[in-house]
Amino acid sequence: MNLWVKRTGQLFLAALFLMACEDESVFLGFKGNSKFTVKYQEFLVGDGAVVGIDPELTDNATGSRRLLVGEHDDPIVGNIRTEAFAEFLPVLTSKLAQKEDHTYVYDSITIQLRLDGYSYGLTNANYASGKFTIRRITDTEPLNIREEYHPIPGTDKEVLVNVSKRYYSNSTVSYADEAESLGETRFAQIFMFDGEERHTTTSITRETLEQSDTLVIRARLDDDFGLELFNVALDNYNEELSDFTKFRARFKGLALIPDGCNTVLGLDPANTFSLIKLYYHSELSGEVADTLTHDFGFSGVGFHNINPSRTTDLPPAEPTYIAGEATGSLRVIQAGYPMVTKIDLTNFYEEFADEITEKNLIINSAELIIESVNTTGEYNPLSVLELRLMEEDNSFKDYRTLEQSVRDSLGQFFVFTDLRNYFVSSDLSAQSTTRVAGSLLYNSTNKNYTGSITLFVQNLFENKNSQHKLLYLGLYPGTSITGINTMLPTGKTLDRTVFMKENIKLKVHFTQPNNSNL
């Protein structure tokens, strides 16, 4: 940490001599008539290709319960299709038959899911269209756990244990055929709640989706399914209602499968408006005594998968860490089933670090800039991009696979690791006990990204002769490691950032002594 304190002190010393100047080349640094010269240089760093990487977690254990469902043809990225899967569990575990002298009769069953305001591919000029069908999950195991054999230490025996399952962008489960679907709901049939009154709207645009917080999709479900659920809940026979393990064994959950959609919508299964509602009534002496309902919520496991079919100049989803065609200028970063853009620092070394022999050079400021971000089609650019270290072969630098000598060498740089990935440290990390990843923030007014990495670049210059000098960075969809705690998990959004490679630059202001003896 002493190195960073020393470096911060040097930067502070340089700041004492700052002056305003119209010429950008002397925007920062010492006075022009002093023993020092202030200079400015920028470097193109966009020659690295677009790289497809590992699928992201999409289940609700990520901290976000959002489910994505739908399909969209993105003119730049290609087609993306998402399917959602969710357990449902009884809100109350008491049996339906509360009065012994009453007869209870099944009536109907419906599903209702609240939209959370997110969309991918929806604009104010088009309406959400298409539908999704609702199918039963048919896997033999429940979504929440799987059984694994684990060795017993000190013996040659194994024990069968339950392990929590995790789900990723490429995960899926078995579900019923379309012919056996329980129902369907169309994106045009959206219900809007206003107090206790329900209204139907058939023109869901991006504007109405974002402005209303009580939009739901609804469907009538198959009566055979409803009757099966009713019979389980009626007397709680064999505790199939009150014991969630037994309930999950019988009802694995529901699959939401898109059909003919032009957009992907976000669902909020944790909301109180999201539920399965069982309608029934009681009779006494042949007359209807009460009309009743019993609710089932989506408090269990839920996840979605993401199936991209990317355009030919972008990397395929499988296999991962394969670069797209680097012959073009298009650069993309996308969340969900992520793509990253690789930054190549070769020009920084060849045009700057390797050309300067003075040791007492001070980097006054270093910024990564992405200009002229593509906003055609009302797609949301990612709000934050984070900087991770990459290898020449397009993989991320992985702490777990590195030899100790390489780990020690990386300790010279202004980076940190979570014991898996390596991250560029933010300038803020020098004054904090908590390391924060370097990041670029999006400015929607200027349609650009900027990120300060002054201490990191100063450190690159100082270690330019290192055997393990850093050449490649990855622009990754921003996560909470950037210090912005409101970031959604990467697997819960499909937002993407698009720009041309000539529009990403490293801009460096530095102070250099006029006398090499200084």
Short mmCIF file of C-alpha atoms in Angstrom, two decimals:
data_model
loop_
_atom_site.label_atom_id
_atom_site.label_comp_id
_atom_site.label_asym_id
_atom_site.label_seq_id
_atom_site.Cartn_x
_atom_site.Cartn_y
_atom_site.Cartn_z
CA MET A 1 0.00 0.00 0.00
CA ASN A 2 3.06 2.27 0.55
CA LEU A 3 3.60 2.40 -3.20
CA TRP A 4 0.12 3.82 -3.75
CA VAL A 5 0.59 6.37 -0.95
CA LYS A 6 3.85 7.45 -2.53
CA ARG A 7 2.26 7.68 -5.96
CA THR A 8 -0.70 9.64 -4.62
CA GLY A 9 1.79 12.07 -3.05
CA GLN A 10 3.51 12.53 -6.39
CA LEU A 11 0.21 13.26 -8.07
CA PHE A 12 -0.63 15.77 -5.37
CA LEU A 13 2.73 17.50 -5.92
CA ALA A 14 1.98 17.74 -9.61
CA ALA A 15 -1.46 19.11 -8.89
CA LEU A 16 0.06 22.04 -6.98
CA PHE A 17 1.37 23.36 -10.27
CA LEU A 18 -1.82 22.91 -12.29
CA MET A 19 -3.03 25.79 -14.43
CA ALA A 20 -5.91 26.33 -16.81
CA CYS A 21 -4.97 26.42 -20.47
CA GLU A 22 -6.96 26.33 -23.72
CA ASP A 23 -4.51 23.94 -25.35
CA GLU A 24 -5.46 20.37 -24.39
CA SER A 25 -1.82 19.34 -24.51
CA VAL A 26 -1.17 21.48 -21.44
CA PHE A 27 -4.52 20.99 -19.77
CA LEU A 28 -2.86 19.37 -16.75
CA GLY A 29 0.63 19.71 -15.28
CA PHE A 30 3.31 22.22 -14.43
CA LYS A 31 3.66 25.76 -15.74
CA GLY A 32 5.08 25.95 -19.21
CA ASN A 33 8.04 28.11 -18.18
CA SER A 34 9.09 25.78 -15.36
CA LYS A 35 11.58 22.94 -15.41
CA PHE A 36 8.79 20.64 -16.53
CA THR A 37 6.76 20.21 -19.69
CA VAL A 38 3.14 19.12 -19.79
CA LYS A 39 2.13 16.93 -22.71
CA TYR A 40 -0.93 15.13 -24.00
CA GLN A 41 -1.16 11.95 -26.04
CA GLU A 42 -3.96 9.61 -27.02
CA PHE A 43 -3.86 6.02 -28.18
CA LEU A 44 -6.27 3.85 -30.13
CA VAL A 45 -6.90 0.71 -28.07
CA GLY A 46 -9.83 -0.89 -29.91
CA ASP A 47 -7.97 -3.45 -32.01
CA GLY A 48 -8.94 -6.25 -29.65
CA ALA A 49 -11.84 -8.35 -30.92
CA VAL A 50 -15.31 -9.04 -29.54
CA VAL A 51 -15.21 -12.20 -27.41
CA GLY A 52 -18.01 -14.51 -26.29
CA ILE A 53 -17.54 -15.62 -22.68
CA ASP A 54 -19.02 -17.98 -20.11
CA PRO A 55 -22.78 -17.93 -19.44
CA GLU A 56 -23.92 -15.97 -16.38
CA LEU A 57 -26.04 -17.03 -13.41
CA THR A 58 -29.72 -16.26 -14.01
CA ASP A 59 -31.46 -17.79 -11.00
CA ASN A 60 -33.01 -15.87 -8.12
CA ALA A 61 -30.08 -16.70 -5.82
CA THR A 62 -28.24 -13.88 -7.61
CA GLY A 63 -30.24 -11.40 -5.53
CA SER A 64 -32.64 -10.44 -8.32
CA ARG A 65 -35.82 -12.43 -8.98
CA ARG A 66 -36.39 -11.00 -12.46
CA LEU A 67 -37.28 -13.52 -15.15
CA LEU A 68 -36.79 -12.72 -18.83
CA VAL A 69 -39.14 -14.23 -21.39
CA GLY A 70 -39.60 -13.50 -25.09
CA GLU A 71 -37.69 -13.27 -28.33
CA HIS A 72 -36.19 -10.43 -30.35
CA ASP A 73 -34.27 -9.95 -33.59
CA ASP A 74 -31.60 -7.35 -32.86
CA PRO A 75 -30.31 -5.95 -36.19
CA ILE A 76 -26.77 -5.66 -34.82
CA VAL A 77 -26.46 -8.53 -32.35
CA GLY A 78 -28.80 -11.10 -33.89
CA ASN A 79 -31.70 -13.15 -32.50
CA ILE A 80 -32.09 -13.68 -28.76
CA ARG A 81 -34.67 -16.03 -27.28
CA THR A 82 -35.33 -16.48 -23.56
CA GLU A 83 -37.38 -19.11 -21.72
CA ALA A 84 -38.34 -18.81 -18.05
CA PHE A 85 -38.84 -21.54 -15.44
CA ALA A 86 -40.31 -21.13 -11.97
CA GLU A 87 -41.48 -23.15 -9.00
CA PHE A 88 -44.80 -22.27 -7.41
CA LEU A 89 -45.63 -22.95 -3.77
CA PRO A 90 -48.80 -22.51 -1.67
CA VAL A 91 -49.07 -19.15 0.08
CA LEU A 92 -51.01 -20.85 2.90
CA THR A 93 -50.53 -24.50 3.79
CA SER A 94 -53.88 -25.06 5.49
CA LYS A 95 -56.22 -27.46 3.70
CA LEU A 96 -59.19 -26.13 1.72
CA ALA A 97 -61.82 -28.27 3.44
CA GLN A 98 -62.24 -26.29 6.65
CA LYS A 99 -65.88 -27.13 7.37
CA GLU A 100 -66.83 -30.78 7.63
CA ASP A 101 -70.49 -30.20 6.79
CA HIS A 102 -69.62 -28.38 3.52
CA THR A 103 -68.88 -29.87 0.13
CA TYR A 104 -66.07 -28.20 -1.82
CA VAL A 105 -66.17 -27.91 -5.61
CA TYR A 106 -63.43 -26.85 -8.04
CA ASP A 107 -64.27 -23.94 -10.40
CA SER A 108 -61.22 -22.71 -12.35
CA ILE A 109 -57.57 -21.69 -12.19
CA THR A 110 -55.63 -18.70 -13.55
CA ILE A 111 -52.06 -17.42 -13.63
CA GLN A 112 -51.01 -13.80 -13.34
CA LEU A 113 -47.47 -12.39 -13.64
CA ARG A 114 -46.47 -8.80 -13.09
CA LEU A 115 -44.21 -7.03 -15.59
CA ASP A 116 -41.28 -5.24 -13.95
CA GLY A 117 -40.87 -2.49 -16.57
CA TYR A 118 -37.85 -3.96 -18.36
CA SER A 119 -37.88 -4.68 -22.07
CA TYR A 120 -35.36 -5.52 -24.76
CA GLY A 121 -36.31 -4.61 -28.31
CA LEU A 122 -39.46 -2.65 -27.46
CA THR A 123 -39.71 0.96 -28.66
CA ASN A 124 -42.32 3.69 -28.54
CA ALA A 125 -43.01 3.05 -32.22
CA ASN A 126 -43.86 -0.65 -31.96
CA TYR A 127 -46.14 -2.76 -29.79
CA ALA A 128 -45.23 -5.91 -27.93
CA SER A 129 -46.58 -8.85 -29.92
CA GLY A 130 -46.57 -12.62 -29.69
CA LYS A 131 -47.39 -14.94 -26.83
CA PHE A 132 -45.92 -17.51 -24.55
CA THR A 133 -47.32 -20.89 -23.70
CA ILE A 134 -47.35 -22.23 -20.16
CA ARG A 135 -46.06 -25.80 -19.77
CA ARG A 136 -45.43 -28.11 -16.84
CA ILE A 137 -41.81 -28.86 -16.00
CA THR A 138 -41.32 -32.61 -16.35
CA ASP A 139 -37.85 -33.15 -14.84
CA THR A 140 -37.60 -36.01 -12.38
CA GLU A 141 -35.91 -33.83 -9.75
CA PRO A 142 -37.23 -30.56 -8.29
CA LEU A 143 -35.59 -27.30 -9.30
CA ASN A 144 -34.21 -26.44 -5.88
CA ILE A 145 -31.88 -29.38 -5.18
CA ARG A 146 -30.01 -32.24 -6.78
CA GLU A 147 -28.55 -35.36 -5.20
CA GLU A 148 -24.81 -35.98 -5.26
CA TYR A 149 -22.53 -38.62 -3.78
CA HIS A 150 -19.76 -37.16 -1.61
CA PRO A 151 -16.84 -39.15 -0.15
CA ILE A 152 -16.68 -39.61 3.61
CA PRO A 153 -13.22 -38.43 4.77
CA GLY A 154 -10.98 -41.22 6.02
CA THR A 155 -13.12 -43.97 4.48
CA ASP A 156 -13.77 -45.53 1.10
CA LYS A 157 -17.50 -44.82 1.42
CA GLU A 158 -19.75 -42.16 -0.05
CA VAL A 159 -22.86 -40.47 1.25
CA LEU A 160 -25.78 -39.14 -0.78
CA VAL A 161 -26.42 -35.45 -0.03
CA ASN A 162 -28.74 -32.77 -1.36
CA VAL A 163 -27.00 -29.86 -3.08
CA SER A 164 -28.61 -26.56 -4.05
CA LYS A 165 -28.83 -26.17 -7.80
CA ARG A 166 -27.63 -23.07 -9.66
CA TYR A 167 -28.81 -22.05 -13.12
CA TYR A 168 -27.04 -20.19 -15.91
CA SER A 169 -27.77 -18.56 -19.26
CA ASN A 170 -27.41 -21.94 -20.96
CA SER A 171 -29.36 -24.00 -18.38
CA THR A 172 -32.62 -25.71 -19.22
CA VAL A 173 -34.99 -28.36 -17.89
CA SER A 174 -37.45 -30.75 -19.51
CA TYR A 175 -40.98 -29.52 -20.05
CA ALA A 176 -44.19 -30.69 -21.70
CA ASP A 177 -44.85 -30.44 -25.43
CA GLU A 178 -46.93 -27.59 -26.82
CA ALA A 179 -49.86 -29.97 -27.29
CA GLU A 180 -49.91 -30.44 -23.52
CA SER A 181 -49.59 -26.76 -22.62
CA LEU A 182 -51.66 -25.51 -19.70
CA GLY A 183 -52.55 -22.21 -21.34
CA GLU A 184 -51.16 -19.21 -23.15
CA THR A 185 -51.02 -15.47 -22.71
CA ARG A 186 -50.52 -12.87 -25.41
CA PHE A 187 -48.42 -9.77 -24.99
CA ALA A 188 -51.28 -7.75 -26.46
CA GLN A 189 -53.56 -8.82 -23.60
CA ILE A 190 -51.98 -6.86 -20.78
CA PHE A 191 -54.03 -5.95 -17.73
CA MET A 192 -53.47 -2.67 -15.92
CA PHE A 193 -54.59 -2.29 -12.31
CA ASP A 194 -55.82 1.04 -11.00
CA GLY A 195 -56.83 0.55 -7.40
CA GLU A 196 -59.38 -2.25 -7.37
CA GLU A 197 -60.41 -1.69 -10.98
CA ARG A 198 -58.89 -3.70 -13.80
CA HIS A 199 -58.52 -2.36 -17.33
CA THR A 200 -57.34 -4.11 -20.46
CA THR A 201 -54.85 -2.45 -22.78
CA THR A 202 -53.73 -3.71 -26.19
CA SER A 203 -50.96 -1.23 -26.97
CA ILE A 204 -47.96 -1.91 -24.77
CA THR A 205 -45.09 0.28 -25.88
CA ARG A 206 -41.86 1.01 -24.09
CA GLU A 207 -43.33 4.22 -22.69
CA THR A 208 -46.43 2.60 -21.17
CA LEU A 209 -44.35 -0.27 -19.83
CA GLU A 210 -41.94 2.05 -18.03
CA GLN A 211 -44.58 4.45 -16.70
CA SER A 212 -47.04 1.95 -15.23
CA ASP A 213 -46.07 -0.21 -12.26
CA THR A 214 -49.16 -2.43 -12.23
CA LEU A 215 -49.10 -4.23 -15.56
CA VAL A 216 -49.68 -7.98 -15.55
CA ILE A 217 -50.12 -10.78 -18.03
CA ARG A 218 -52.91 -13.24 -17.27
CA ALA A 219 -54.13 -16.59 -18.58
CA ARG A 220 -56.74 -19.21 -17.81
CA LEU A 221 -55.03 -22.53 -17.12
CA ASP A 222 -56.06 -26.07 -17.99
CA ASP A 223 -58.81 -27.43 -15.75
CA ASP A 224 -57.21 -30.88 -15.42
CA PHE A 225 -54.18 -29.18 -13.91
CA GLY A 226 -56.40 -27.03 -11.72
CA LEU A 227 -58.38 -30.03 -10.51
CA GLU A 228 -55.18 -31.91 -9.65
CA LEU A 229 -53.96 -28.95 -7.60
CA PHE A 230 -57.39 -28.62 -5.97
CA ASN A 231 -57.46 -32.28 -4.92
CA VAL A 232 -53.99 -32.03 -3.36
CA ALA A 233 -55.00 -28.92 -1.43
CA LEU A 234 -58.48 -30.07 -0.44
CA ASP A 235 -57.56 -32.32 2.48
CA ASN A 236 -53.75 -31.99 2.46
CA TYR A 237 -53.61 -35.76 2.01
CA ASN A 238 -50.15 -37.16 2.77
CA GLU A 239 -49.08 -33.57 3.57
CA GLU A 240 -48.51 -32.84 -0.11
CA LEU A 241 -49.69 -29.27 0.46
CA SER A 242 -48.05 -28.42 3.78
CA ASP A 243 -44.74 -30.20 3.18
CA PHE A 244 -42.89 -28.25 0.48
CA THR A 245 -40.57 -31.16 -0.27
CA LYS A 246 -43.55 -33.35 -1.12
CA PHE A 247 -45.27 -30.52 -3.00
CA ARG A 248 -42.15 -29.95 -5.12
CA ALA A 249 -41.90 -33.66 -5.83
CA ARG A 250 -45.34 -33.56 -7.45
CA PHE A 251 -45.38 -30.07 -8.97
CA LYS A 252 -41.94 -29.30 -10.40
CA GLY A 253 -42.92 -25.86 -11.67
CA LEU A 254 -43.92 -24.06 -14.85
CA ALA A 255 -42.07 -23.24 -18.06
CA LEU A 256 -42.90 -20.05 -19.98
CA ILE A 257 -42.09 -20.61 -23.66
CA PRO A 258 -42.21 -17.69 -26.16
CA ASP A 259 -43.91 -17.98 -29.53
CA GLY A 260 -43.84 -15.31 -32.26
CA CYS A 261 -42.57 -12.55 -29.96
CA ASN A 262 -40.89 -9.33 -31.06
CA THR A 263 -39.54 -8.35 -27.65
CA VAL A 264 -38.22 -9.73 -24.38
CA LEU A 265 -40.03 -8.61 -21.24
CA GLY A 266 -39.00 -8.71 -17.60
CA LEU A 267 -41.29 -10.44 -15.10
CA ASP A 268 -41.35 -9.93 -11.33
CA PRO A 269 -42.43 -13.28 -9.85
CA ALA A 270 -41.78 -12.09 -6.27
CA ASN A 271 -44.44 -9.38 -6.50
CA THR A 272 -47.80 -9.93 -4.81
CA PHE A 273 -49.52 -9.48 -8.19
CA SER A 274 -47.68 -12.58 -9.47
CA LEU A 275 -49.60 -15.70 -8.47
CA ILE A 276 -51.62 -18.73 -9.45
CA LYS A 277 -55.17 -18.39 -8.20
CA LEU A 278 -57.36 -21.43 -7.61
CA TYR A 279 -61.11 -20.68 -7.62
CA TYR A 280 -63.55 -22.98 -5.84
CA HIS A 281 -66.77 -22.84 -3.84
CA SER A 282 -68.40 -24.62 -0.96
CA GLU A 283 -71.93 -26.02 -0.93
CA LEU A 284 -74.27 -26.67 1.95
CA SER A 285 -77.50 -28.59 1.44
CA GLY A 286 -77.09 -28.29 -2.33
CA GLU A 287 -76.70 -24.51 -2.27
CA VAL A 288 -73.58 -22.41 -2.83
CA ALA A 289 -72.39 -21.25 0.59
CA ASP A 290 -69.09 -19.49 -0.19
CA THR A 291 -67.00 -18.59 -3.24
CA LEU A 292 -63.35 -19.04 -2.32
CA THR A 293 -59.81 -18.77 -3.67
CA HIS A 294 -56.45 -20.24 -2.75
CA ASP A 295 -53.21 -18.64 -3.94
CA PHE A 296 -49.88 -20.11 -4.98
CA GLY A 297 -46.91 -17.77 -5.25
CA PHE A 298 -43.55 -17.97 -7.00
CA SER A 299 -41.39 -17.89 -3.89
CA GLY A 300 -39.34 -20.91 -4.93
CA VAL A 301 -36.54 -21.29 -7.44
CA GLY A 302 -36.82 -19.41 -10.72
CA PHE A 303 -34.44 -18.86 -13.63
CA HIS A 304 -34.36 -18.13 -17.34
CA ASN A 305 -32.11 -19.26 -20.13
CA ILE A 306 -30.79 -17.11 -22.96
CA ASN A 307 -30.32 -18.55 -26.43
CA PRO A 308 -28.45 -16.18 -28.77
CA SER A 309 -28.09 -16.72 -32.49
CA ARG A 310 -25.57 -14.01 -33.25
CA THR A 311 -24.75 -12.32 -36.53
CA THR A 312 -21.82 -13.76 -38.47
CA ASP A 313 -19.30 -11.08 -37.47
CA LEU A 314 -19.89 -11.69 -33.75
CA PRO A 315 -18.64 -14.66 -31.70
CA PRO A 316 -20.89 -17.71 -31.22
CA ALA A 317 -22.35 -18.51 -27.82
CA GLU A 318 -20.57 -21.86 -27.89
CA PRO A 319 -17.69 -22.52 -27.63
CA THR A 320 -16.75 -19.65 -25.34
CA TYR A 321 -13.70 -17.38 -25.60
CA ILE A 322 -13.79 -17.46 -29.37
CA ALA A 323 -13.32 -14.03 -30.92
CA GLY A 324 -15.63 -12.68 -33.58
CA GLU A 325 -14.29 -11.45 -36.89
CA ALA A 326 -11.85 -8.66 -35.97
CA THR A 327 -11.61 -7.44 -39.56
CA GLY A 328 -14.54 -5.06 -39.09
CA SER A 329 -14.82 -2.03 -36.82
CA LEU A 330 -17.91 -3.11 -34.86
CA ARG A 331 -17.41 -3.56 -31.12
CA VAL A 332 -20.07 -4.92 -28.74
CA ILE A 333 -20.45 -5.54 -25.01
CA GLN A 334 -23.64 -7.33 -23.96
CA ALA A 335 -25.00 -8.74 -20.72
CA GLY A 336 -27.13 -11.87 -20.33
CA TYR A 337 -25.08 -14.38 -22.27
CA PRO A 338 -22.17 -11.98 -22.28
CA MET A 339 -19.92 -10.64 -24.98
CA VAL A 340 -16.97 -8.45 -24.06
CA THR A 341 -14.70 -6.18 -26.06
CA LYS A 342 -10.99 -6.73 -25.65
CA ILE A 343 -8.76 -3.67 -25.21
CA ASP A 344 -5.29 -3.91 -26.74
CA LEU A 345 -2.69 -1.67 -25.04
CA THR A 346 0.05 -2.32 -27.62
CA ASN A 347 -0.09 1.25 -28.95
CA PHE A 348 0.35 2.66 -25.44
CA TYR A 349 3.61 0.77 -25.05
CA GLU A 350 4.96 1.21 -28.59
CA GLU A 351 4.07 4.90 -28.97
CA PHE A 352 4.63 6.03 -25.40
CA ALA A 353 5.98 3.83 -22.61
CA ASP A 354 8.77 2.20 -24.65
CA GLU A 355 9.75 5.52 -26.27
CA ILE A 356 10.26 7.52 -23.07
CA THR A 357 13.42 6.92 -21.08
CA GLU A 358 12.86 9.40 -18.23
CA LYS A 359 11.97 7.71 -14.97
CA ASN A 360 10.52 10.80 -13.31
CA LEU A 361 7.53 11.12 -15.60
CA ILE A 362 4.23 11.68 -13.83
CA ILE A 363 0.87 10.72 -15.33
CA ASN A 364 -1.43 13.61 -14.40
CA SER A 365 -4.54 11.93 -15.75
CA ALA A 366 -5.42 8.89 -17.82
CA GLU A 367 -8.90 8.24 -19.13
CA LEU A 368 -10.51 5.57 -21.22
CA ILE A 369 -13.06 7.16 -23.53
CA ILE A 370 -15.69 5.57 -25.77
CA GLU A 371 -17.27 8.14 -28.08
CA SER A 372 -20.29 8.03 -30.40
CA VAL A 373 -22.03 5.08 -28.75
CA ASN A 374 -24.71 3.63 -31.03
CA THR A 375 -28.23 4.38 -29.73
CA THR A 376 -30.22 3.42 -32.82
CA GLY A 377 -33.44 1.57 -32.03
CA GLU A 378 -33.83 2.75 -28.42
CA TYR A 379 -31.68 -0.07 -27.06
CA ASN A 380 -30.27 0.61 -23.61
CA PRO A 381 -26.48 0.93 -23.48
CA LEU A 382 -25.02 -0.62 -20.35
CA SER A 383 -24.79 2.03 -17.64
CA VAL A 384 -21.39 0.84 -16.37
CA LEU A 385 -18.51 -1.15 -17.86
CA GLU A 386 -15.83 -2.70 -15.68
CA LEU A 387 -12.22 -3.49 -16.51
CA ARG A 388 -10.84 -7.01 -16.10
CA LEU A 389 -7.47 -8.41 -17.14
CA MET A 390 -7.41 -10.66 -20.21
CA GLU A 391 -4.92 -13.00 -21.84
CA GLU A 392 -3.76 -13.02 -25.44
CA ASP A 393 -5.91 -16.12 -26.09
CA ASN A 394 -9.08 -14.11 -25.19
CA SER A 395 -9.60 -15.76 -21.80
CA PHE A 396 -9.68 -13.79 -18.56
CA LYS A 397 -6.59 -13.89 -16.40
CA ASP A 398 -7.52 -16.52 -13.82
CA TYR A 399 -5.90 -16.50 -10.37
CA ARG A 400 -6.64 -20.21 -9.90
CA THR A 401 -4.55 -21.32 -12.88
CA LEU A 402 -1.56 -19.00 -12.47
CA GLU A 403 1.79 -20.05 -11.06
CA GLN A 404 2.79 -18.31 -7.84
CA SER A 405 5.58 -16.41 -9.62
CA VAL A 406 3.03 -14.87 -11.99
CA ARG A 407 0.73 -13.98 -9.10
CA ASP A 408 3.65 -12.28 -7.36
CA SER A 409 4.50 -10.34 -10.51
CA LEU A 410 0.92 -9.14 -10.88
CA GLY A 411 1.19 -7.81 -7.34
CA GLN A 412 3.37 -5.00 -8.75
CA PHE A 413 0.43 -3.62 -10.71
CA PHE A 414 -2.52 -1.53 -9.57
CA VAL A 415 -4.90 -4.47 -9.82
CA PHE A 416 -6.64 -6.86 -7.44
CA THR A 417 -8.23 -10.29 -7.57
CA ASP A 418 -11.29 -11.97 -6.09
CA LEU A 419 -9.26 -15.22 -6.26
CA ARG A 420 -10.72 -15.89 -9.66
CA ASN A 421 -10.64 -12.82 -11.93
CA TYR A 422 -8.23 -9.88 -11.88
CA PHE A 423 -9.61 -6.35 -11.99
CA VAL A 424 -8.07 -2.97 -12.73
CA SER A 425 -8.22 -0.98 -9.49
CA SER A 426 -10.17 2.25 -9.54
CA ASP A 427 -8.31 5.43 -8.59
CA LEU A 428 -10.63 5.51 -5.58
CA SER A 429 -9.01 2.35 -4.24
CA ALA A 430 -5.90 4.33 -3.23
CA GLN A 431 -7.89 6.09 -0.50
CA SER A 432 -10.01 3.12 0.54
CA THR A 433 -9.54 -0.12 2.43
CA THR A 434 -11.93 -1.74 -0.06
CA ARG A 435 -10.74 -2.35 -3.60
CA VAL A 436 -13.10 -1.06 -6.27
CA ALA A 437 -12.84 -2.11 -9.91
CA GLY A 438 -11.99 0.50 -12.51
CA SER A 439 -15.04 1.37 -14.57
CA LEU A 440 -16.44 3.48 -17.39
CA LEU A 441 -19.71 5.32 -16.79
CA TYR A 442 -22.20 6.04 -19.56
CA ASN A 443 -23.38 9.61 -20.22
CA SER A 444 -26.72 9.46 -22.03
CA THR A 445 -26.55 13.15 -22.99
CA ASN A 446 -23.16 12.93 -24.68
CA LYS A 447 -23.58 9.29 -25.71
CA ASN A 448 -20.15 8.38 -24.44
CA TYR A 449 -18.31 6.51 -21.69
CA THR A 450 -15.49 7.86 -19.55
CA GLY A 451 -13.38 6.23 -16.87
CA SER A 452 -10.36 7.47 -14.95
CA ILE A 453 -7.52 4.94 -14.55
CA THR A 454 -4.65 7.31 -13.76
CA LEU A 455 -2.90 5.24 -11.09
CA PHE A 456 -3.21 2.08 -13.17
CA VAL A 457 -1.61 3.72 -16.23
CA GLN A 458 1.17 5.30 -14.12
CA ASN A 459 1.84 1.82 -12.81
CA LEU A 460 1.89 0.35 -16.33
CA PHE A 461 4.56 2.88 -17.26
CA GLU A 462 6.67 2.09 -14.20
CA ASN A 463 6.50 -1.67 -14.89
CA LYS A 464 6.85 -1.48 -18.68
CA ASN A 465 9.85 -3.82 -18.60
CA SER A 466 8.11 -6.47 -16.53
CA GLN A 467 8.12 -9.97 -17.95
CA HIS A 468 4.39 -10.06 -17.23
CA LYS A 469 3.43 -6.56 -18.36
CA LEU A 470 -0.27 -6.12 -18.95
CA LEU A 471 -1.32 -5.95 -22.60
CA TYR A 472 -5.02 -6.79 -22.65
CA LEU A 473 -8.10 -5.67 -20.75
CA GLY A 474 -11.71 -6.75 -21.10
CA LEU A 475 -14.66 -4.35 -21.09
CA TYR A 476 -17.21 -6.35 -19.11
CA PRO A 477 -20.84 -5.46 -18.19
CA GLY A 478 -20.59 -3.60 -14.89
CA THR A 479 -21.25 -5.39 -11.59
CA SER A 480 -21.35 -4.32 -7.96
CA ILE A 481 -17.56 -4.74 -7.73
CA THR A 482 -17.37 -1.29 -9.36
CA GLY A 483 -18.73 0.15 -6.11
CA ILE A 484 -22.18 0.76 -7.58
CA ASN A 485 -24.38 -1.45 -5.43
CA THR A 486 -27.55 -0.89 -7.46
CA MET A 487 -26.20 -2.88 -10.41
CA LEU A 488 -28.35 -5.81 -11.52
CA PRO A 489 -26.61 -9.18 -11.84
CA THR A 490 -25.24 -9.53 -15.37
CA GLY A 491 -27.54 -12.44 -16.20
CA LYS A 492 -30.69 -10.41 -15.50
CA THR A 493 -30.48 -7.96 -18.40
CA LEU A 494 -29.83 -8.08 -22.15
CA ASP A 495 -28.67 -4.48 -22.48
CA ARG A 496 -25.80 -3.96 -24.88
CA THR A 497 -23.25 -1.32 -25.83
CA VAL A 498 -22.28 -0.87 -29.48
CA PHE A 499 -19.54 1.36 -30.91
CA MET A 500 -16.80 1.40 -33.54
CA LYS A 501 -13.25 0.41 -32.64
CA GLU A 502 -11.79 3.79 -33.65
CA ASN A 503 -13.98 5.46 -31.02
CA ILE A 504 -12.31 3.92 -27.98
CA LYS A 505 -9.19 5.75 -26.88
CA LEU A 506 -6.80 6.03 -23.97
CA LYS A 507 -6.11 9.73 -23.30
CA VAL A 508 -3.05 10.56 -21.21
CA HIS A 509 -1.88 13.91 -19.80
CA PHE A 510 1.60 13.70 -18.32
CA THR A 511 4.36 15.89 -16.91
CA GLN A 512 7.92 15.35 -18.08
CA PRO A 513 11.11 17.06 -16.77
CA ASN A 514 12.92 19.25 -19.31
CA ASN A 515 16.23 18.14 -17.84
CA SER A 516 16.76 14.41 -17.71
CA ASN A 517 18.81 14.88 -14.56
CA LEU A 518 15.77 16.06 -12.58
#
